[in-house]
mmCIF file of N, CA and C in Angstrom:
data_model
loop_
_atom_site.group_PDB
_atom_site.id
_atom_site.type_symbol
_atom_site.label_atom_id
_atom_site.label_comp_id
_atom_site.label_asym_id
_atom_site.label_seq_id
_atom_site.Cartn_x
_atom_site.Cartn_y
_atom_site.Cartn_z
ATOM 1 N N MET A 1 11.373 21.916 -21.354
ATOM 2 C CA MET A 1 10.327 22.341 -22.253
ATOM 3 C C MET A 1 9.308 21.218 -22.421
ATOM 4 N N ASN A 2 8.048 21.560 -22.316
ATOM 5 C CA ASN A 2 6.991 20.561 -22.434
ATOM 6 C C ASN A 2 6.669 20.258 -23.894
ATOM 7 N N HIS A 3 6.369 19.002 -24.150
ATOM 8 C CA HIS A 3 5.939 18.551 -25.466
ATOM 9 C C HIS A 3 4.598 17.843 -25.313
ATOM 10 N N ARG A 4 3.888 17.719 -26.427
ATOM 11 C CA ARG A 4 2.610 16.992 -26.420
ATOM 12 C C ARG A 4 2.873 15.518 -26.710
ATOM 13 N N TYR A 5 2.173 14.660 -25.964
ATOM 14 C CA TYR A 5 2.323 13.222 -26.118
ATOM 15 C C TYR A 5 0.954 12.563 -26.143
ATOM 16 N N GLU A 6 0.958 11.362 -26.714
ATOM 17 C CA GLU A 6 -0.218 10.506 -26.679
ATOM 18 C C GLU A 6 0.221 9.194 -26.041
ATOM 19 N N ALA A 7 -0.493 8.767 -25.016
ATOM 20 C CA ALA A 7 -0.186 7.507 -24.349
ATOM 21 C C ALA A 7 -1.376 6.577 -24.512
ATOM 22 N N LEU A 8 -1.124 5.397 -25.054
ATOM 23 C CA LEU A 8 -2.159 4.383 -25.168
ATOM 24 C C LEU A 8 -1.851 3.318 -24.130
ATOM 25 N N LEU A 9 -2.760 3.164 -23.180
ATOM 26 C CA LEU A 9 -2.589 2.172 -22.128
ATOM 27 C C LEU A 9 -3.639 1.087 -22.306
ATOM 28 N N VAL A 10 -3.213 -0.157 -22.188
ATOM 29 C CA VAL A 10 -4.129 -1.291 -22.203
ATOM 30 C C VAL A 10 -4.194 -1.795 -20.771
ATOM 31 N N LEU A 11 -5.395 -1.752 -20.208
ATOM 32 C CA LEU A 11 -5.570 -2.119 -18.808
ATOM 33 C C LEU A 11 -5.982 -3.575 -18.673
ATOM 34 N N ASN A 12 -5.470 -4.209 -17.642
ATOM 35 C CA ASN A 12 -5.870 -5.566 -17.299
ATOM 36 C C ASN A 12 -7.165 -5.457 -16.509
ATOM 37 N N ALA A 13 -8.281 -5.693 -17.168
ATOM 38 C CA ALA A 13 -9.589 -5.517 -16.538
ATOM 39 C C ALA A 13 -10.221 -6.845 -16.167
ATOM 40 N N GLN A 14 -9.466 -7.903 -16.191
ATOM 41 C CA GLN A 14 -10.013 -9.221 -15.910
ATOM 42 C C GLN A 14 -10.508 -9.286 -14.466
ATOM 43 N N GLY A 15 -11.826 -9.426 -14.323
ATOM 44 C CA GLY A 15 -12.440 -9.482 -13.005
ATOM 45 C C GLY A 15 -12.606 -8.132 -12.344
ATOM 46 N N LYS A 16 -12.252 -7.038 -13.025
ATOM 47 C CA LYS A 16 -12.313 -5.703 -12.432
ATOM 48 C C LYS A 16 -13.140 -4.750 -13.280
ATOM 49 N N GLU A 17 -14.079 -5.255 -14.045
ATOM 50 C CA GLU A 17 -14.854 -4.411 -14.948
ATOM 51 C C GLU A 17 -15.603 -3.306 -14.208
ATOM 52 N N ASP A 18 -15.957 -3.551 -12.954
ATOM 53 C CA ASP A 18 -16.707 -2.562 -12.172
ATOM 54 C C ASP A 18 -15.835 -1.377 -11.759
ATOM 55 N N THR A 19 -14.550 -1.583 -11.666
ATOM 56 C CA THR A 19 -13.668 -0.549 -11.121
ATOM 57 C C THR A 19 -12.841 0.168 -12.184
ATOM 58 N N ILE A 20 -13.187 0.028 -13.442
ATOM 59 C CA ILE A 20 -12.415 0.667 -14.517
ATOM 60 C C ILE A 20 -12.367 2.179 -14.340
ATOM 61 N N ARG A 21 -13.491 2.774 -13.985
ATOM 62 C CA ARG A 21 -13.538 4.237 -13.815
ATOM 63 C C ARG A 21 -12.548 4.690 -12.736
ATOM 64 N N GLU A 22 -12.489 3.962 -11.619
ATOM 65 C CA GLU A 22 -11.561 4.324 -10.540
ATOM 66 C C GLU A 22 -10.108 4.144 -10.980
ATOM 67 N N ILE A 23 -9.849 3.096 -11.763
ATOM 68 C CA ILE A 23 -8.485 2.865 -12.247
ATOM 69 C C ILE A 23 -8.046 4.013 -13.153
ATOM 70 N N ILE A 24 -8.934 4.446 -14.056
ATOM 71 C CA ILE A 24 -8.601 5.542 -14.975
ATOM 72 C C ILE A 24 -8.371 6.834 -14.202
ATOM 73 N N GLU A 25 -9.190 7.097 -13.184
ATOM 74 C CA GLU A 25 -9.001 8.302 -12.368
ATOM 75 C C GLU A 25 -7.665 8.257 -11.636
ATOM 76 N N ARG A 26 -7.277 7.076 -11.154
ATOM 77 C CA ARG A 26 -5.989 6.932 -10.472
ATOM 78 C C ARG A 26 -4.834 7.164 -11.448
ATOM 79 N N LEU A 27 -4.985 6.660 -12.678
ATOM 80 C CA LEU A 27 -3.943 6.873 -13.686
ATOM 81 C C LEU A 27 -3.815 8.351 -14.043
ATOM 82 N N GLU A 28 -4.951 9.056 -14.119
ATOM 83 C CA GLU A 28 -4.915 10.500 -14.378
ATOM 84 C C GLU A 28 -4.130 11.213 -13.284
ATOM 85 N N LEU A 29 -4.361 10.823 -12.029
ATOM 86 C CA LEU A 29 -3.619 11.425 -10.914
ATOM 87 C C LEU A 29 -2.127 11.123 -11.019
ATOM 88 N N ASP A 30 -1.786 9.904 -11.463
ATOM 89 C CA ASP A 30 -0.376 9.554 -11.636
ATOM 90 C C ASP A 30 0.283 10.430 -12.697
ATOM 91 N N PHE A 31 -0.439 10.689 -13.791
ATOM 92 C CA PHE A 31 0.092 11.591 -14.817
ATOM 93 C C PHE A 31 0.322 12.980 -14.225
ATOM 94 N N GLN A 32 -0.647 13.477 -13.475
ATOM 95 C CA GLN A 32 -0.549 14.823 -12.909
ATOM 96 C C GLN A 32 0.553 14.913 -11.863
ATOM 97 N N LYS A 33 0.785 13.841 -11.101
ATOM 98 C CA LYS A 33 1.858 13.844 -10.105
ATOM 99 C C LYS A 33 3.231 13.987 -10.755
ATOM 100 N N GLU A 34 3.354 13.503 -11.983
ATOM 101 C CA GLU A 34 4.624 13.621 -12.712
ATOM 102 C C GLU A 34 4.723 14.926 -13.492
ATOM 103 N N GLY A 35 3.752 15.824 -13.314
ATOM 104 C CA GLY A 35 3.816 17.137 -13.936
ATOM 105 C C GLY A 35 3.153 17.240 -15.296
ATOM 106 N N ALA A 36 2.381 16.248 -15.690
ATOM 107 C CA ALA A 36 1.715 16.282 -16.997
ATOM 108 C C ALA A 36 0.403 17.052 -16.897
ATOM 109 N N GLN A 37 0.098 17.818 -17.946
ATOM 110 C CA GLN A 37 -1.193 18.499 -18.038
ATOM 111 C C GLN A 37 -2.027 17.723 -19.058
ATOM 112 N N ILE A 38 -3.061 17.065 -18.574
ATOM 113 C CA ILE A 38 -3.887 16.217 -19.432
ATOM 114 C C ILE A 38 -4.835 17.083 -20.247
ATOM 115 N N GLU A 39 -4.831 16.880 -21.563
ATOM 116 C CA GLU A 39 -5.735 17.595 -22.457
ATOM 117 C C GLU A 39 -7.005 16.791 -22.710
ATOM 118 N N GLN A 40 -6.842 15.470 -22.857
ATOM 119 C CA GLN A 40 -7.980 14.651 -23.245
ATOM 120 C C GLN A 40 -7.763 13.211 -22.788
ATOM 121 N N VAL A 41 -8.862 12.561 -22.367
ATOM 122 C CA VAL A 41 -8.842 11.147 -22.021
ATOM 123 C C VAL A 41 -9.920 10.466 -22.851
ATOM 124 N N GLN A 42 -9.516 9.481 -23.645
ATOM 125 C CA GLN A 42 -10.465 8.738 -24.471
ATOM 126 C C GLN A 42 -10.570 7.325 -23.921
ATOM 127 N N LYS A 43 -11.753 6.983 -23.443
ATOM 128 C CA LYS A 43 -12.002 5.629 -22.953
ATOM 129 C C LYS A 43 -12.541 4.828 -24.132
ATOM 130 N N MET A 44 -11.734 3.888 -24.619
ATOM 131 C CA MET A 44 -12.047 3.230 -25.884
ATOM 132 C C MET A 44 -12.688 1.856 -25.721
ATOM 133 N N ASP A 45 -13.089 1.485 -24.529
ATOM 134 C CA ASP A 45 -13.829 0.257 -24.261
ATOM 135 C C ASP A 45 -12.916 -0.973 -24.277
ATOM 136 N N LYS A 46 -13.508 -2.096 -23.917
ATOM 137 C CA LYS A 46 -12.781 -3.356 -23.847
ATOM 138 C C LYS A 46 -12.760 -3.996 -25.236
ATOM 139 N N ARG A 47 -11.578 -4.490 -25.629
ATOM 140 C CA ARG A 47 -11.422 -5.127 -26.939
ATOM 141 C C ARG A 47 -10.639 -6.422 -26.797
ATOM 142 N N ARG A 48 -10.977 -7.362 -27.647
ATOM 143 C CA ARG A 48 -10.231 -8.619 -27.694
ATOM 144 C C ARG A 48 -8.946 -8.389 -28.488
ATOM 145 N N PHE A 49 -7.886 -9.048 -28.076
ATOM 146 C CA PHE A 49 -6.628 -8.950 -28.796
ATOM 147 C C PHE A 49 -6.692 -9.828 -30.044
ATOM 148 N N SER A 50 -6.158 -9.334 -31.139
ATOM 149 C CA SER A 50 -6.147 -10.140 -32.362
ATOM 150 C C SER A 50 -5.105 -11.257 -32.264
ATOM 151 N N TYR A 51 -4.083 -11.025 -31.462
ATOM 152 C CA TYR A 51 -3.034 -12.016 -31.264
ATOM 153 C C TYR A 51 -2.783 -12.127 -29.764
ATOM 154 N N VAL A 52 -3.044 -13.282 -29.203
ATOM 155 C CA VAL A 52 -2.877 -13.486 -27.765
ATOM 156 C C VAL A 52 -1.445 -13.947 -27.509
ATOM 157 N N ALA A 53 -0.676 -13.114 -26.810
ATOM 158 C CA ALA A 53 0.731 -13.429 -26.558
ATOM 159 C C ALA A 53 1.009 -13.682 -25.084
ATOM 160 N N GLY A 54 0.004 -13.567 -24.259
ATOM 161 C CA GLY A 54 0.206 -13.739 -22.828
ATOM 162 C C GLY A 54 -1.031 -14.335 -22.183
ATOM 163 N N PRO A 55 -1.165 -14.122 -20.900
ATOM 164 C CA PRO A 55 -2.291 -14.726 -20.183
ATOM 165 C C PRO A 55 -3.645 -14.073 -20.466
ATOM 166 N N LEU A 56 -3.652 -12.864 -21.013
ATOM 167 C CA LEU A 56 -4.917 -12.164 -21.259
ATOM 168 C C LEU A 56 -5.342 -12.300 -22.713
ATOM 169 N N ASP A 57 -6.659 -12.324 -22.936
ATOM 170 C CA ASP A 57 -7.171 -12.358 -24.304
ATOM 171 C C ASP A 57 -7.880 -11.060 -24.679
ATOM 172 N N SER A 58 -8.024 -10.135 -23.706
ATOM 173 C CA SER A 58 -8.653 -8.844 -23.984
ATOM 174 C C SER A 58 -8.162 -7.820 -22.969
ATOM 175 N N GLY A 59 -8.381 -6.543 -23.293
ATOM 176 C CA GLY A 59 -7.966 -5.467 -22.401
ATOM 177 C C GLY A 59 -8.808 -4.231 -22.637
ATOM 178 N N TYR A 60 -8.788 -3.336 -21.678
ATOM 179 C CA TYR A 60 -9.539 -2.085 -21.757
ATOM 180 C C TYR A 60 -8.576 -0.996 -22.226
ATOM 181 N N TYR A 61 -8.864 -0.395 -23.370
ATOM 182 C CA TYR A 61 -7.978 0.597 -23.978
ATOM 183 C C TYR A 61 -8.344 2.005 -23.508
ATOM 184 N N VAL A 62 -7.317 2.776 -23.114
ATOM 185 C CA VAL A 62 -7.497 4.167 -22.704
ATOM 186 C C VAL A 62 -6.395 4.992 -23.366
ATOM 187 N N ASN A 63 -6.792 6.102 -23.971
ATOM 188 C CA ASN A 63 -5.862 6.974 -24.680
ATOM 189 C C ASN A 63 -5.780 8.315 -23.945
ATOM 190 N N PHE A 64 -4.573 8.713 -23.552
ATOM 191 C CA PHE A 64 -4.347 9.989 -22.878
ATOM 192 C C PHE A 64 -3.580 10.904 -23.822
ATOM 193 N N ILE A 65 -4.039 12.141 -23.968
ATOM 194 C CA ILE A 65 -3.291 13.163 -24.693
ATOM 195 C C ILE A 65 -2.912 14.212 -23.658
ATOM 196 N N PHE A 66 -1.606 14.491 -23.561
ATOM 197 C CA PHE A 66 -1.133 15.356 -22.482
ATOM 198 C C PHE A 66 0.135 16.086 -22.897
ATOM 199 N N SER A 67 0.480 17.097 -22.122
ATOM 200 C CA SER A 67 1.738 17.829 -22.287
ATOM 201 C C SER A 67 2.604 17.530 -21.073
ATOM 202 N N ALA A 68 3.875 17.242 -21.338
ATOM 203 C CA ALA A 68 4.772 16.911 -20.231
ATOM 204 C C ALA A 68 6.217 17.128 -20.646
ATOM 205 N N ASP A 69 7.075 17.125 -19.652
ATOM 206 C CA ASP A 69 8.511 17.206 -19.839
ATOM 207 C C ASP A 69 9.002 15.852 -20.373
ATOM 208 N N PRO A 70 9.960 15.812 -21.279
ATOM 209 C CA PRO A 70 10.442 14.529 -21.802
ATOM 210 C C PRO A 70 10.979 13.585 -20.719
ATOM 211 N N GLU A 71 11.556 14.134 -19.657
ATOM 212 C CA GLU A 71 12.081 13.282 -18.586
ATOM 213 C C GLU A 71 10.964 12.567 -17.833
ATOM 214 N N SER A 72 9.791 13.179 -17.775
ATOM 215 C CA SER A 72 8.696 12.562 -17.028
ATOM 216 C C SER A 72 8.120 11.353 -17.760
ATOM 217 N N ILE A 73 8.348 11.238 -19.066
ATOM 218 C CA ILE A 73 7.851 10.085 -19.819
ATOM 219 C C ILE A 73 8.519 8.807 -19.317
ATOM 220 N N GLU A 74 9.814 8.867 -19.086
ATOM 221 C CA GLU A 74 10.519 7.686 -18.590
ATOM 222 C C GLU A 74 10.047 7.314 -17.185
ATOM 223 N N LYS A 75 9.755 8.308 -16.362
ATOM 224 C CA LYS A 75 9.230 8.039 -15.021
ATOM 225 C C LYS A 75 7.861 7.372 -15.105
ATOM 226 N N LEU A 76 7.029 7.855 -16.035
ATOM 227 C CA LEU A 76 5.705 7.254 -16.208
ATOM 228 C C LEU A 76 5.822 5.818 -16.707
ATOM 229 N N ARG A 77 6.717 5.578 -17.650
ATOM 230 C CA ARG A 77 6.925 4.212 -18.159
ATOM 231 C C ARG A 77 7.290 3.262 -17.023
ATOM 232 N N THR A 78 8.228 3.701 -16.195
ATOM 233 C CA THR A 78 8.687 2.864 -15.089
ATOM 234 C C THR A 78 7.568 2.620 -14.086
ATOM 235 N N LYS A 79 6.835 3.669 -13.761
ATOM 236 C CA LYS A 79 5.751 3.549 -12.788
ATOM 237 C C LYS A 79 4.664 2.592 -13.285
ATOM 238 N N PHE A 80 4.267 2.744 -14.553
ATOM 239 C CA PHE A 80 3.191 1.909 -15.084
ATOM 240 C C PHE A 80 3.658 0.489 -15.388
ATOM 241 N N LYS A 81 4.960 0.308 -15.591
ATOM 242 C CA LYS A 81 5.493 -1.038 -15.808
ATOM 243 C C LYS A 81 5.333 -1.883 -14.546
ATOM 244 N N LEU A 82 5.406 -1.233 -13.392
ATOM 245 C CA LEU A 82 5.257 -1.928 -12.117
ATOM 246 C C LEU A 82 3.798 -2.068 -11.689
ATOM 247 N N ASP A 83 2.897 -1.383 -12.372
ATOM 248 C CA ASP A 83 1.472 -1.405 -12.033
ATOM 249 C C ASP A 83 0.832 -2.649 -12.646
ATOM 250 N N THR A 84 0.231 -3.493 -11.825
ATOM 251 C CA THR A 84 -0.367 -4.737 -12.317
ATOM 252 C C THR A 84 -1.617 -4.503 -13.152
ATOM 253 N N GLU A 85 -2.225 -3.336 -13.024
ATOM 254 C CA GLU A 85 -3.445 -3.059 -13.782
ATOM 255 C C GLU A 85 -3.158 -2.506 -15.173
ATOM 256 N N VAL A 86 -1.915 -2.115 -15.449
ATOM 257 C CA VAL A 86 -1.521 -1.650 -16.784
ATOM 258 C C VAL A 86 -0.820 -2.817 -17.476
ATOM 259 N N TYR A 87 -1.489 -3.366 -18.504
ATOM 260 C CA TYR A 87 -0.956 -4.540 -19.208
ATOM 261 C C TYR A 87 0.070 -4.136 -20.266
ATOM 262 N N ARG A 88 -0.247 -3.126 -21.064
ATOM 263 C CA ARG A 88 0.662 -2.618 -22.098
ATOM 264 C C ARG A 88 0.598 -1.096 -22.120
ATOM 265 N N GLN A 89 1.676 -0.477 -22.607
ATOM 266 C CA GLN A 89 1.707 0.979 -22.714
ATOM 267 C C GLN A 89 2.575 1.376 -23.895
ATOM 268 N N THR A 90 2.165 2.443 -24.555
ATOM 269 C CA THR A 90 2.957 2.994 -25.648
ATOM 270 C C THR A 90 2.787 4.508 -25.653
ATOM 271 N N TYR A 91 3.878 5.214 -25.977
ATOM 272 C CA TYR A 91 3.882 6.675 -25.971
ATOM 273 C C TYR A 91 4.342 7.174 -27.331
ATOM 274 N N GLN A 92 3.737 8.266 -27.766
ATOM 275 C CA GLN A 92 4.108 8.866 -29.044
ATOM 276 C C GLN A 92 4.095 10.377 -28.887
ATOM 277 N N ARG A 93 5.138 11.009 -29.384
ATOM 278 C CA ARG A 93 5.188 12.470 -29.340
ATOM 279 C C ARG A 93 4.335 13.029 -30.472
ATOM 280 N N LEU A 94 3.506 13.998 -30.153
ATOM 281 C CA LEU A 94 2.615 14.618 -31.126
ATOM 282 C C LEU A 94 3.185 15.950 -31.581
ATOM 283 N N PRO A 95 2.810 16.396 -32.774
ATOM 284 C CA PRO A 95 3.243 17.734 -33.198
ATOM 285 C C PRO A 95 2.591 18.793 -32.318
ATOM 286 N N GLU A 96 3.289 19.898 -32.158
ATOM 287 C CA GLU A 96 2.760 20.986 -31.335
ATOM 288 C C GLU A 96 1.516 21.566 -31.983
ATOM 289 N N LYS A 97 0.590 22.018 -31.141
ATOM 290 C CA LYS A 97 -0.623 22.651 -31.654
ATOM 291 C C LYS A 97 -0.254 24.000 -32.249
ATOM 292 N N ARG A 98 -0.769 24.255 -33.409
ATOM 293 C CA ARG A 98 -0.554 25.554 -34.044
ATOM 294 C C ARG A 98 -1.893 26.242 -34.162
ATOM 295 N N GLU A 99 -1.865 27.517 -33.888
ATOM 296 C CA GLU A 99 -3.106 28.273 -34.044
ATOM 297 C C GLU A 99 -3.332 28.511 -35.524
ATOM 298 N N LYS A 100 -4.559 28.286 -35.938
ATOM 299 C CA LYS A 100 -4.899 28.502 -37.338
ATOM 300 C C LYS A 100 -5.000 29.998 -37.595
ATOM 301 N N PRO A 101 -4.445 30.442 -38.714
ATOM 302 C CA PRO A 101 -4.567 31.875 -39.019
ATOM 303 C C PRO A 101 -6.022 32.223 -39.297
ATOM 304 N N GLY A 102 -6.380 33.431 -38.947
ATOM 305 C CA GLY A 102 -7.756 33.880 -39.159
ATOM 306 C C GLY A 102 -8.104 33.923 -40.637
ATOM 307 N N LYS A 103 -9.363 33.753 -40.931
ATOM 308 C CA LYS A 103 -9.809 33.790 -42.324
ATOM 309 C C LYS A 103 -9.740 35.221 -42.829
ATOM 310 N N LYS A 104 -9.351 35.346 -44.082
ATOM 311 C CA LYS A 104 -9.279 36.674 -44.686
ATOM 312 C C LYS A 104 -10.685 37.115 -45.065
ATOM 313 N N LEU A 105 -10.957 38.347 -44.784
ATOM 314 C CA LEU A 105 -12.260 38.897 -45.144
ATOM 315 C C LEU A 105 -12.219 39.399 -46.578
ATOM 316 N N ALA A 106 -13.335 39.269 -47.243
ATOM 317 C CA ALA A 106 -13.429 39.753 -48.623
ATOM 318 C C ALA A 106 -13.342 41.274 -48.624
ATOM 319 N N LYS A 107 -12.666 41.804 -49.614
ATOM 320 C CA LYS A 107 -12.530 43.258 -49.709
ATOM 321 C C LYS A 107 -13.852 43.864 -50.157
ATOM 322 N N ALA A 108 -14.200 44.973 -49.552
ATOM 323 C CA ALA A 108 -15.438 45.675 -49.934
ATOM 324 C C ALA A 108 -15.206 46.421 -51.242
ATOM 325 N N LYS A 109 -16.198 46.392 -52.121
ATOM 326 C CA LYS A 109 -16.076 47.086 -53.419
ATOM 327 C C LYS A 109 -16.716 48.429 -53.374
#
């Protein structure tokens, strides 16, 4: 059964600012190869880290909202962990979309 997820990826864009668009397109294909249906991609621009814990002081943030099988999340984690262009990743399960009930019409007098 598919669930909705949000994935926040921090990309290592050091020296690769020109190719960010291609990297994001490749990541979208990786999501789709694992069976995810992407609903939305938010490109959140490059930001400096408030706390530098490694060799990078900034990264390019990208937020993916998608539906996927729970087993595919672990495959995506493993795949992106080995990808040198993905610096950090985090996944969160979102509540299922509910259709809003229609508005009630006023009764005619």
